[in-house]
XYZ file of C-alpha atoms in Angstrom:
220
model
C 95.605 96.140 86.189
C 96.619 99.636 85.015
C 93.647 101.217 86.779
C 94.728 100.036 90.230
C 95.884 102.677 92.767
C 99.420 101.255 92.729
C 99.624 101.405 88.926
C 98.407 105.007 88.936
C 101.312 105.910 91.231
C 103.743 104.972 88.478
C 101.642 105.693 85.378
C 99.517 108.759 86.176
C 96.420 109.001 83.963
C 95.904 112.728 84.405
C 98.439 114.806 82.420
C 101.250 112.247 82.856
C 103.859 114.035 80.721
C 103.396 117.363 82.486
C 103.518 115.695 85.899
C 106.749 113.848 85.122
C 108.359 116.957 83.607
C 107.351 119.039 86.642
C 108.694 116.329 88.941
C 112.047 116.224 87.138
C 112.344 120.024 87.045
C 111.595 120.140 90.762
C 114.149 117.484 91.638
C 116.842 119.133 89.515
C 116.164 122.492 91.183
C 116.187 120.793 94.574
C 119.573 119.258 93.835
C 120.976 122.608 92.677
C 119.690 124.276 95.860
C 121.286 121.612 98.031
C 124.536 122.046 96.111
C 124.555 125.799 96.799
C 124.018 125.214 100.510
C 126.788 122.627 100.726
C 129.194 124.639 98.564
C 128.653 127.778 100.654
C 130.565 125.984 103.418
C 128.351 127.838 105.913
C 126.022 124.962 106.718
C 123.642 122.659 104.843
C 120.143 121.330 105.496
C 119.910 118.851 108.430
C 119.776 115.752 106.225
C 122.681 117.081 104.165
C 124.779 117.646 107.280
C 124.373 113.897 107.702
C 125.089 113.179 104.034
C 128.255 115.290 104.005
C 129.353 113.732 107.297
C 129.025 110.227 105.884
C 130.860 111.414 102.762
C 133.729 112.748 104.888
C 133.922 109.455 106.792
C 133.733 107.079 103.845
C 135.180 109.025 100.931
C 132.003 108.372 98.924
C 130.767 111.436 97.037
C 127.964 113.392 98.695
C 125.617 112.723 95.789
C 126.197 108.986 96.002
C 125.612 109.100 99.757
C 122.291 110.854 99.116
C 121.339 108.064 96.694
C 122.450 105.239 99.004
C 120.629 106.712 102.002
C 117.494 107.229 99.888
C 117.485 103.596 98.743
C 118.075 102.305 102.283
C 115.216 104.455 103.557
C 112.928 102.947 100.921
C 113.686 99.536 102.431
C 112.442 100.881 105.772
C 109.161 101.746 104.049
C 108.357 98.019 103.814
C 107.665 97.406 107.538
C 106.055 100.859 107.754
C 103.711 99.914 104.873
C 104.462 103.028 102.889
C 103.825 102.860 99.142
C 106.239 104.634 96.786
C 105.220 106.567 93.708
C 107.137 107.323 90.547
C 108.302 110.580 92.124
C 109.621 108.637 95.127
C 111.877 106.516 92.941
C 113.042 109.492 90.887
C 113.737 111.412 94.114
C 115.991 108.637 95.406
C 118.325 109.016 92.423
C 117.949 112.383 90.675
C 118.838 114.706 93.574
C 122.062 112.838 94.317
C 123.059 112.762 90.647
C 122.462 116.512 90.328
C 124.513 117.230 93.459
C 127.472 115.219 92.158
C 127.300 116.986 88.777
C 126.923 120.545 90.093
C 128.974 120.553 93.307
C 132.391 120.590 91.568
C 131.203 123.572 89.495
C 130.572 125.879 92.474
C 132.782 124.477 95.232
C 135.625 126.527 96.698
C 134.040 130.009 96.741
C 136.055 132.285 99.078
C 134.040 135.501 99.290
C 131.774 135.501 102.348
C 129.149 137.723 100.710
C 128.874 135.319 97.791
C 128.597 132.385 100.190
C 125.771 134.092 102.070
C 123.977 134.695 98.769
C 124.477 130.992 97.983
C 122.729 130.087 101.246
C 119.772 132.368 100.583
C 119.557 131.363 96.946
C 119.877 127.690 97.821
C 116.974 127.780 100.260
C 114.734 129.621 97.775
C 115.655 127.225 94.948
C 114.933 124.222 97.197
C 111.527 125.716 98.018
C 110.720 126.300 94.332
C 111.897 122.776 93.521
C 109.645 121.488 96.289
C 106.716 123.306 94.720
C 107.293 121.657 91.338
C 108.056 118.219 92.781
C 105.280 118.011 95.355
C 102.919 119.837 93.016
C 103.389 117.056 90.444
C 101.663 114.703 92.897
C 103.765 111.631 92.166
C 104.577 110.616 95.742
C 106.693 111.756 98.693
C 110.474 111.527 98.914
C 112.132 108.621 100.755
C 112.868 110.721 103.848
C 109.376 112.174 104.108
C 107.815 108.757 103.600
C 109.832 107.536 106.569
C 108.404 110.343 108.692
C 104.790 109.828 107.604
C 105.220 106.082 108.150
C 106.528 106.657 111.656
C 103.599 108.999 112.299
C 101.224 106.055 111.883
C 102.986 104.136 114.631
C 102.481 104.412 118.379
C 104.681 104.183 121.467
C 103.130 102.728 124.621
C 99.711 103.365 123.156
C 100.472 106.990 122.265
C 100.364 107.972 118.587
C 103.286 109.823 117.011
C 102.492 113.098 115.290
C 104.046 113.943 111.918
C 105.693 116.961 113.546
C 107.232 114.789 116.276
C 108.370 112.169 113.764
C 109.907 114.777 111.478
C 111.609 116.673 114.289
C 112.899 113.511 115.937
C 114.344 112.051 112.746
C 115.954 115.308 111.619
C 117.488 115.992 115.044
C 118.963 112.484 115.112
C 120.472 112.681 111.612
C 121.704 116.216 112.304
C 123.513 115.149 115.482
C 125.057 112.150 113.727
C 126.114 114.386 110.845
C 127.741 116.884 113.224
C 129.585 114.053 114.980
C 130.888 112.876 111.603
C 132.083 116.354 110.663
C 129.198 117.248 108.346
C 128.489 120.714 106.937
C 126.837 122.290 110.002
C 126.625 126.091 110.257
C 124.448 129.167 109.996
C 123.045 127.829 106.722
C 121.557 124.912 108.653
C 119.668 127.316 110.888
C 118.552 129.469 107.956
C 117.265 126.397 106.133
C 115.419 125.069 109.178
C 113.688 128.413 109.807
C 112.971 129.448 106.211
C 112.132 126.293 104.263
C 108.679 125.801 105.784
C 107.360 129.325 105.094
C 108.966 129.409 101.629
C 107.561 126.005 100.698
C 104.142 127.230 101.817
C 104.517 130.142 99.398
C 105.621 128.124 96.377
C 103.800 124.782 96.684
C 100.161 125.974 96.227
C 100.672 127.929 92.969
C 102.859 125.175 91.497
C 100.531 122.293 92.409
C 98.414 120.258 90.025
C 95.452 118.180 91.191
C 96.899 115.243 93.116
C 96.599 111.688 91.715
C 98.426 110.326 94.781
C 98.571 111.498 98.356
C 101.390 113.869 99.230
C 101.590 114.867 102.872
C 105.127 116.159 103.355
C 106.098 119.815 102.972
C 109.529 119.108 101.524
C 110.422 116.204 99.145
C 113.216 114.481 101.066
C-alpha cells in the first residue's frame, strides 16, 4: 500500500525529511515575497490581484482568501483528474497563513524607493521560494495543477497548450481582480516579466531528484 504512486506523493521514500523541510522553507519564502508585493501597494502578482480584490469585496483577510481559493481549486482537480501531492496540500494552506502573519508587519510603507525595493525583493524571494518548493518534488500548487489539468483537455478537437492554459487563466483572474479593486500596478508587470527568468535561475540548483512529477514553473 505504501509503495503505490499515490502513497509516495504523501510519504516520499527518498530523503523525506529534507524534501518536506525544503517544501516548507519554499512556501514560507513564497508567502513573504507575496506579502512584500502586496504591501508595496504598487501592484501584486496576477493571482494576488484577484486575491486582494476578493478580500476588498468580502472583508476576508487576503491570506484566508488565498487559502479558500486554493481549496476550491483543488476541488476542480477532481474532474480534471489531477492528483495532489503533499506539497500541494501544504501549498493550499501555508502561503495564505504566512501572508496573514507577515502583511501587518510591513503594510503602510510610505517611501516610494522602499516600495520599489519591496517589489524587486518580493519577486526574487518568490523565485527562490519556488526553487525550494518545486525542487522538493512534492507536487504542484493548486493553481498550477489547474493549468496543467486544463492543458490535457481539448476544445473542438484542438488540444490546449500549457502556455495557453496558464495565460488564459491568469488573464481572467487578473481582470476579475482589477474589477474588484485588487492590487494592480507596476509590480504586476514586473512580476509577470521577471518571475519566469528568475525561477529558471533558481529552480535547477535548488532541485532534488523528483519523486513526483512537477511541471509548473511557479508553485501557485
